[in-house]
Every structure is written in C-alpha cells, then in structure tokens.
Coordinates of C-alpha atoms and ligand atoms in Angstrom, one line a residue:
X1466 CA -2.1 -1.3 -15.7
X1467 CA -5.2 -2.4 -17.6
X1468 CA -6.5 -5.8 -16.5
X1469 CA -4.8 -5.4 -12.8
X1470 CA -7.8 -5.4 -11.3
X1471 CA -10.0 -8.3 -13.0
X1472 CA -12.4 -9.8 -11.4
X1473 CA -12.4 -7.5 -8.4
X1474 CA -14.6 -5.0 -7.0
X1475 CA -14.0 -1.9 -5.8
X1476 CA -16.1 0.6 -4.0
X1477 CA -14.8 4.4 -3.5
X1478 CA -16.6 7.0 -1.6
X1479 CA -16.8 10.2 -1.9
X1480 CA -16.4 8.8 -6.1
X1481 CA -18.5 12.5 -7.3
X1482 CA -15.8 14.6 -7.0
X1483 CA -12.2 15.3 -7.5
X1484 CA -10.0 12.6 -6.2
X1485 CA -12.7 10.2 -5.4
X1486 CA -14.2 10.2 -9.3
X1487 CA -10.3 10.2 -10.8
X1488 CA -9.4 7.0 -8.6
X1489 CA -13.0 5.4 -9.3
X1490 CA -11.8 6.0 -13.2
X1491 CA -8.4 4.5 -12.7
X1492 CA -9.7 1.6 -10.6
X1493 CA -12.0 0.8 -13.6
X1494 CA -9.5 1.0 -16.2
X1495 CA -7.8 -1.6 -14.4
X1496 CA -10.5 -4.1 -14.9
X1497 CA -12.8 -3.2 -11.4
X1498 CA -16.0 -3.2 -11.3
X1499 CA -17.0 0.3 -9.4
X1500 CA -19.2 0.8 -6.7
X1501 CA -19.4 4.6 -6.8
X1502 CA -20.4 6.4 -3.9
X1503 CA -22.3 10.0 -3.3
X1504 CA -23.6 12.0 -1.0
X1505 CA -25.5 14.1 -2.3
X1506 CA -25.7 15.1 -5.9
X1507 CA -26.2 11.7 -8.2
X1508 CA -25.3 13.0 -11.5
X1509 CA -21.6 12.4 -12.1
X1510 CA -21.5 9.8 -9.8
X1511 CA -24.1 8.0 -12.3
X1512 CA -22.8 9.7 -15.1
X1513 CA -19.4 8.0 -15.1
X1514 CA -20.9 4.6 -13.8
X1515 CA -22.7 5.2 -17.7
X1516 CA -19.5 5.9 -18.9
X1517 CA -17.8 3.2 -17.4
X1518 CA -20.2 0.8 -18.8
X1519 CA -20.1 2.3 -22.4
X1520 CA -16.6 0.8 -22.2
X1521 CA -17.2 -2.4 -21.5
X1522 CA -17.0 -2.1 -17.6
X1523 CA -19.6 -2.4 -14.5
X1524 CA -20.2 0.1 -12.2
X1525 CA -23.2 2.2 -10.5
X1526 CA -23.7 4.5 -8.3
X1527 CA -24.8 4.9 -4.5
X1528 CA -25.8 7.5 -1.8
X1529 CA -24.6 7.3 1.5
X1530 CA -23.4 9.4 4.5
X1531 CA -20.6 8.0 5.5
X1532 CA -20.8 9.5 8.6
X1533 CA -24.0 7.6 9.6
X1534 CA -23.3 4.3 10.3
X1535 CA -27.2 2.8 8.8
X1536 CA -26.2 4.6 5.6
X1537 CA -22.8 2.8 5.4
X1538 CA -24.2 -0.5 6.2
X1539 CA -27.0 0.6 3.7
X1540 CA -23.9 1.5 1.1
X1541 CA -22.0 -2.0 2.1
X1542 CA -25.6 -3.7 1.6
X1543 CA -25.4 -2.8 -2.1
X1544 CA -22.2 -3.8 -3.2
X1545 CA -23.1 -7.4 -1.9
X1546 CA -26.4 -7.7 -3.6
X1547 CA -25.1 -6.1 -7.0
X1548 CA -21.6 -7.9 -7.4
X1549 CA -22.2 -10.4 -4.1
X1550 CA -18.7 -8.6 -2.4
X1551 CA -16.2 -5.6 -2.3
X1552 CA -12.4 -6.5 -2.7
X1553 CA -11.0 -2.8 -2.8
X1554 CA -12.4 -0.3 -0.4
X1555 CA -11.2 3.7 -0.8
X1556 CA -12.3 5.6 1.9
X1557 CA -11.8 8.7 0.2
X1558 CA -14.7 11.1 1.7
X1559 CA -13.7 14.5 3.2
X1560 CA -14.6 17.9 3.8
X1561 CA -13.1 21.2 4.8
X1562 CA -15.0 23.7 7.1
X1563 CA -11.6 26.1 7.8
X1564 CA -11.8 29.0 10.0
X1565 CA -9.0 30.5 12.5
X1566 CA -8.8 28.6 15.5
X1567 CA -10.3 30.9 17.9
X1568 CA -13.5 31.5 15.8
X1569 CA -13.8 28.2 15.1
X1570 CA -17.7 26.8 15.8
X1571 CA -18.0 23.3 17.4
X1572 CA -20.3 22.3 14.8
X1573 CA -17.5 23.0 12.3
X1574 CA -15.2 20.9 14.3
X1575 CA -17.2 18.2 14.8
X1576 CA -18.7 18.2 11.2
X1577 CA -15.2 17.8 9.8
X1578 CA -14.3 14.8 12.0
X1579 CA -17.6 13.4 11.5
X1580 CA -16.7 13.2 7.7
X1581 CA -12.8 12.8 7.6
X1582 CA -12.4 10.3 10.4
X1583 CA -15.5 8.8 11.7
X1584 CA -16.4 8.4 8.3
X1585 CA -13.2 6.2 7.5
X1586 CA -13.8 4.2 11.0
X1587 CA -17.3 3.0 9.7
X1588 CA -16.2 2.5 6.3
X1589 CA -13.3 0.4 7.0
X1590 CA -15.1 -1.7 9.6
X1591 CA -18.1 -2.7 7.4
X1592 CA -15.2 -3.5 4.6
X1593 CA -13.4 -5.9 7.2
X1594 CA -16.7 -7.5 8.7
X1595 CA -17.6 -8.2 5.1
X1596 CA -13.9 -9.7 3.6
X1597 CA -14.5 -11.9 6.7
X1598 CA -17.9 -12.7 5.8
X1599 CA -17.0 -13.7 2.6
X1600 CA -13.6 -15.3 3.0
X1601 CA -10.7 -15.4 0.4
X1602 CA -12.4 -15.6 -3.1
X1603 CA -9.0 -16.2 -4.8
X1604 CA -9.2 -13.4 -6.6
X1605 CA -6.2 -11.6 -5.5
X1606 CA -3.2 -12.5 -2.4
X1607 CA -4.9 -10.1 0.0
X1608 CA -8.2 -10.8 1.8
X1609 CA -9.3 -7.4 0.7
X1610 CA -7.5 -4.1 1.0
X1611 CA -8.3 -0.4 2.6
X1612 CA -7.1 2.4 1.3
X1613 CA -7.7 5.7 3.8
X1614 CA -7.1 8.9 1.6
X1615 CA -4.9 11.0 4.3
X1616 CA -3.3 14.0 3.3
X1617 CA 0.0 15.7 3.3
X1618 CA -1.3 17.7 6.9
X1619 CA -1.2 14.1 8.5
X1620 CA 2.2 15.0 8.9
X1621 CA 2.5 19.4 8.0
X1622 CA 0.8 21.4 10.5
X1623 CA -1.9 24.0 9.3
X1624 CA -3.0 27.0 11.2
X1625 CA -6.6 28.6 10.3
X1626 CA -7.5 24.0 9.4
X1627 CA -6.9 23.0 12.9
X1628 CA -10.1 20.7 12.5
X1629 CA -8.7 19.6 8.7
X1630 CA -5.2 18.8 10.2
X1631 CA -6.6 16.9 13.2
X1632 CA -8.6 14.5 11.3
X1633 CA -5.9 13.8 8.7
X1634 CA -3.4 13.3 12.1
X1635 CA -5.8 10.7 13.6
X1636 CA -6.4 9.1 10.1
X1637 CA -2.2 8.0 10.5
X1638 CA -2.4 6.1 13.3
X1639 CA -5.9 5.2 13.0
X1640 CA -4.6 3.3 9.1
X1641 CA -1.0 2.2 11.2
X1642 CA -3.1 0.7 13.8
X1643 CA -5.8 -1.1 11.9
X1644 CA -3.2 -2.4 9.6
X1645 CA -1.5 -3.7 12.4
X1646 CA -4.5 -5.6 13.5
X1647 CA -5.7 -6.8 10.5
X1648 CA -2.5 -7.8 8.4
X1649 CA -2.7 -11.5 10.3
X1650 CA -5.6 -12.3 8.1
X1651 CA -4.1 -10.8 4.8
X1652 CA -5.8 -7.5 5.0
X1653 CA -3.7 -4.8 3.6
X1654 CA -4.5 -1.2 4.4
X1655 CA -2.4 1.5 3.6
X1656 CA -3.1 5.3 2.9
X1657 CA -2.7 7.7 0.0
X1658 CA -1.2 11.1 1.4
X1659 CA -2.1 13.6 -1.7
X1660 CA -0.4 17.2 -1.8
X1661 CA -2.1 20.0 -3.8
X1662 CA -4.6 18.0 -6.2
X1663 CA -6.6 20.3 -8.9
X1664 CA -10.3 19.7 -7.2
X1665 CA -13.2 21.8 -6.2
X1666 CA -12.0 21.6 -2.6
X1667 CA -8.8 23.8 -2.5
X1668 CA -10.1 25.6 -5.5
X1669 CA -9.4 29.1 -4.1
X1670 CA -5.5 27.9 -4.5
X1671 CA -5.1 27.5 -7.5
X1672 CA -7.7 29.0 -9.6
X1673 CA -5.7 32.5 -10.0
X1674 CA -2.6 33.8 -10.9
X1675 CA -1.8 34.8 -8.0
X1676 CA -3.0 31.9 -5.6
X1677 CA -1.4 29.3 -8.1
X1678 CA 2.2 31.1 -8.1
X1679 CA 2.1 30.7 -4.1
X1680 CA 1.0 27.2 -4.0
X1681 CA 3.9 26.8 -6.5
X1682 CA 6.3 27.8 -4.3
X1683 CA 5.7 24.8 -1.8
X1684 CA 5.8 22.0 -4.9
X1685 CA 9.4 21.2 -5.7
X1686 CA 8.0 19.6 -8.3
X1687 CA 6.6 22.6 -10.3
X1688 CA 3.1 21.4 -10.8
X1689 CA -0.3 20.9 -9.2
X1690 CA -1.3 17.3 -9.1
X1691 CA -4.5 16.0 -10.5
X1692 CA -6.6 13.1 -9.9
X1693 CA -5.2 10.8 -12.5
X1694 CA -1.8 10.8 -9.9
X1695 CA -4.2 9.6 -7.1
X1696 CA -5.7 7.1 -9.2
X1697 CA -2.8 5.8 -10.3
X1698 CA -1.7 5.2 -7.0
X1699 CA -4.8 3.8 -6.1
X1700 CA -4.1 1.2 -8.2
X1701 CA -0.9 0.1 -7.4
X1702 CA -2.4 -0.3 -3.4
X1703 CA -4.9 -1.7 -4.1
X1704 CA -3.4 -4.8 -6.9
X1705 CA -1.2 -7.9 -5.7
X1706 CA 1.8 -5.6 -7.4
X1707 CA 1.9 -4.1 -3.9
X1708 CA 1.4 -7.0 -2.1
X1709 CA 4.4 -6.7 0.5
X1710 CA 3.3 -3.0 1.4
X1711 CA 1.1 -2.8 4.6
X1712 CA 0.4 -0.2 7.0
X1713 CA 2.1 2.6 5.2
X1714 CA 1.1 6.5 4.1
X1715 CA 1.9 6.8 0.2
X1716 CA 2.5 10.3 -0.4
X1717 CA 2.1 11.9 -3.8
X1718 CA 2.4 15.5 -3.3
X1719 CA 5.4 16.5 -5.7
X1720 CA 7.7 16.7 -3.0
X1721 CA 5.6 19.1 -0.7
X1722 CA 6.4 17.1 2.2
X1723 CA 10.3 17.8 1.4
X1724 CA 10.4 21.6 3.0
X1725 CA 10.9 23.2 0.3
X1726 CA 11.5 26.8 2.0
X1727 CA 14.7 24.7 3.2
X1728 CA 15.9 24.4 -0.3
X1729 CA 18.0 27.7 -0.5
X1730 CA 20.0 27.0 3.1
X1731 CA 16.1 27.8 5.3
Ligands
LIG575 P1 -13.9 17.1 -3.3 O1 -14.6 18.2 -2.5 O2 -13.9 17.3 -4.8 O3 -14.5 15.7 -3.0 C1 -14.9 15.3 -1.7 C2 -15.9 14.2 -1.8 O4 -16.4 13.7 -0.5 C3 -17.2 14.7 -2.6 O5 -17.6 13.7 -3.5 C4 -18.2 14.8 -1.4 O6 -19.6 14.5 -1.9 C5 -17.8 13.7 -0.5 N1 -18.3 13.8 0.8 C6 -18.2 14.8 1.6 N2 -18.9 14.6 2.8 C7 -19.4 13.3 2.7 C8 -20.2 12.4 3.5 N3 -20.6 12.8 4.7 N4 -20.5 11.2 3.0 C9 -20.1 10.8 1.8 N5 -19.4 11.6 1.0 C10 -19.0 12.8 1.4 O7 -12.5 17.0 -2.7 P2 -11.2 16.1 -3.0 O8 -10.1 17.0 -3.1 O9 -11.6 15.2 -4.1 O10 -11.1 15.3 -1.6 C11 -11.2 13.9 -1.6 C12 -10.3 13.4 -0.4 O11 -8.9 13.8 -0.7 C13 -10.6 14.1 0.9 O12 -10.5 13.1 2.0 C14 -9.5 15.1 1.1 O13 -9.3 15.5 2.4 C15 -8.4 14.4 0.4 N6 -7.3 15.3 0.0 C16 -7.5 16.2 -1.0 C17 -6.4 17.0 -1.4 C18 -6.5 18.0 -2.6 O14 -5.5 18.7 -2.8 N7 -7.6 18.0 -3.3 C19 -5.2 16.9 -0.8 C20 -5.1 16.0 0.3 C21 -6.1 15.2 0.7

C-alpha cells in the first residue's frame, strides 16, 4: 500500500492513542503527510510525527478539543498554513465514561457525546467547508474524504455504556446522512466500525486471563484486533482504491457483529 497516499494530507484526531496513532502510522506509510492530533498529553503524538519524519515523511502534531468548536477551527487553521489543505480527515476521537444506567451522572452522559459525536459533527464540517474552500487539487477522484471511527455498538446494544452506545448509534446515521448530502460534490465519507482493538480504552478486557478468555468468546475470529487492522482499513477508505464506496460502516471486528452465541443452534 506504500505510495497510496502521495501527495495527500491527512489529519487524524485523537492520533495519541490506540487506534488514532496506528491509523496516523498506516496513513503515513502510504505516502500522507500527517497532521496528528492531541488532546492533552503531546509526547507520542510528537514523538511519532519525529518518527515519521526520520523516515522520510511529514507530519506534526496538534492540540485540540474536538469538542470546542474555536479549537477545531484552531486545529483545521494549522493543517492549512503547514501543508496549505487536508485531503483525508479521520475523526477518530472518543471516550468512555460507563456506569449502569440508573447511576449514570448527566455530566457523564453529556461528556461522552460531547466527545464521540459532537466532536465528529465539528470535525467533519470544518473538513467539508475547507475541501470546498480549496476545490479539487487533482490529487485524488474524491474532493476529500471523512472517515467517522464508529464502533461495533452502532449496531450491538450495551447495557452499563448506554451513553457509549448512543453516541456510536447517532454516529451511523449522522456518517449515512452526511454522505448523502455531500457525495454530489465527490465527498466520500464512510465509517470504520472496530470490534475489540488492544488500546488503553477497553484495557480492563483484555489485560487478564480471565477478562481476555471472555472477550474471546464473542470473536469468531479467535483474536483481539489491533490498531495496524484499523489502519489498514483506514487506508483503503480513504485512497481512490475505494472510490465507488460511499456512505457505508466498514466493520473490522473479527466477526463480533456475527452473533457468535448463535453459533452452536442459540
Ligand atoms: P484511546 O483511549 O486509546 O484513544 C482515544 C483518543 O481520543 C485519545 O488520543 C484521546 O486523547 C482522544 N480524545 C479523547 N477526548 C478527546 C477530545 N475531547 N478532543 C480530542 N481528542 C480526544 O482509545 P481507542 O480505542 O484508540 O479509541 C479511538 C476511537 O475508536 C474511539 O472513537 C473509540 O470509540 C473507537 N473504538 C475503539 C474500540 C476499541 O476496541 N479500542 C472499538 C470500537 C471503537
């Protein structure tokens, strides 16, 4: 997959972390050049922009809270005035805050879809204000492209993450509904539906025995996914190779969404 991505740009937020870092990896390994955003902590965010220059590639890094919109257009600000545009944008930020429902705090709930799907809205309208800003630089067939990082609870239900699952829901029709609007002018958004990938946010699953047996048992596949599977989606979404694919929910979850406690007759 390695020169896929020439001469395009690609900013990912949320690039820190987990998914967000593997798919700012795999997007730079295919030739992007990497905006990389954080919200918080800098280091590995500008630790693997260093890295990514070490090989030859362009990347650095930037804060933003992409649930405040000044910081986004902040965020958006950057990516023109260091490679004058953004091709690829992964709106990949998200957070967890899980509790059982009744228990559940307001601030909790409204934190989580602050992050998970308020945080996509202003991402993905700054990235289609600016492909229109810029017009078609003839760098790929697309305009520009959005990918929304869902999850496998946009469509599997998850009591004790009612706030988790909600966001994720709204994030389907939210990508199917801005994909519908946008596709006219050759912008191609699409979303990437991970199952269980090995990152600090679902840690407690898999970091015993004991947790990693059970989350076993609902991956027909046999394994935990990691970020490289994300990013090497990411990749194929967001290059001319999937060209013809618009408004759709890529899920790479091993087969979680197959029901696997159906698999011996339910
Ligand atoms: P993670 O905790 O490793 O990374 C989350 C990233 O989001 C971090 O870099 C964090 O700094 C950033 N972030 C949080 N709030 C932010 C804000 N307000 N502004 C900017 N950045 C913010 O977790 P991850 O597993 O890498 O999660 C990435 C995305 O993938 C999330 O949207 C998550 O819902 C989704 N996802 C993860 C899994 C999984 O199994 N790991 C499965 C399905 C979906």
């Amino acid at each position: 997959m390695e020169n896929l991505l020439a001469n395009q740009v690609a900013l990912v937020t949320g690039a820190s972390s987990g998914i967000g870092y593997g798919v700012a990896k795999s997007l730079a390994k295919a030739g992007a050049a990497v905006v990389l955003n954080y919200h918080s902590h800098p280091e590995s965010a500008e630790q693997l922009a260093d890295e990514i220059q070490q090989h030859g590639g362009s990347a650095f890094a930037v804060q933003a809270d992409v649930s405040d919109p000044s910081q986004v257009e902040k965020m958006f600000a950057a990516c023109r005035s260091r490679f004058e545009s953004v091709d690829i944008v992964v709106a990949n930020s998200g957070l967890q805050k899980d509790s059982a429902f009744a228990d559940m705090s307001l601030e909790d709930w409204q934190t989580v879809l602050a992050t998970n799907l308020t945080g996509q809205f202003l991402t993905a309208q700054s990235a289609v204000r600016e492909f229109r800003r810029r017009g078609h630089r003839g760098n790929s067939n697309a305009l520009g492209k959005i990918i929304c990082m869902s999850s496998v609870h946009e469509v599997i239900p998850w009591g004790g993450h009612v706030n988790y699952a909600a966001s994720k829901g709204g994030i389907q029709m939210f990508m199917k509904s801005l994909a519908q609007e946008v596709a006219p002018e050759r912008i191609r958004v699409n979303s990437i539906a991970p199952g269980a990938i090995r990152t600090p946010i679902n840690k407690d699953a898999w970091d015993t025995e004991t947790a990693l047996k059970k989350l076993l048992q609902l991956i027909p596949y046999g394994r935990v996914g990691e970020a490289e599977d994300i990013g090497n989606a990411a990749v194929w979404l967001a290059s001319d190779e999937s060209d013809y694919v618009v408004g759709t929910t890529l899920f790479v979850d091993g087969g979680m969404t197959l029901y696997p406690g159906f698999a011996d007759n339910g």
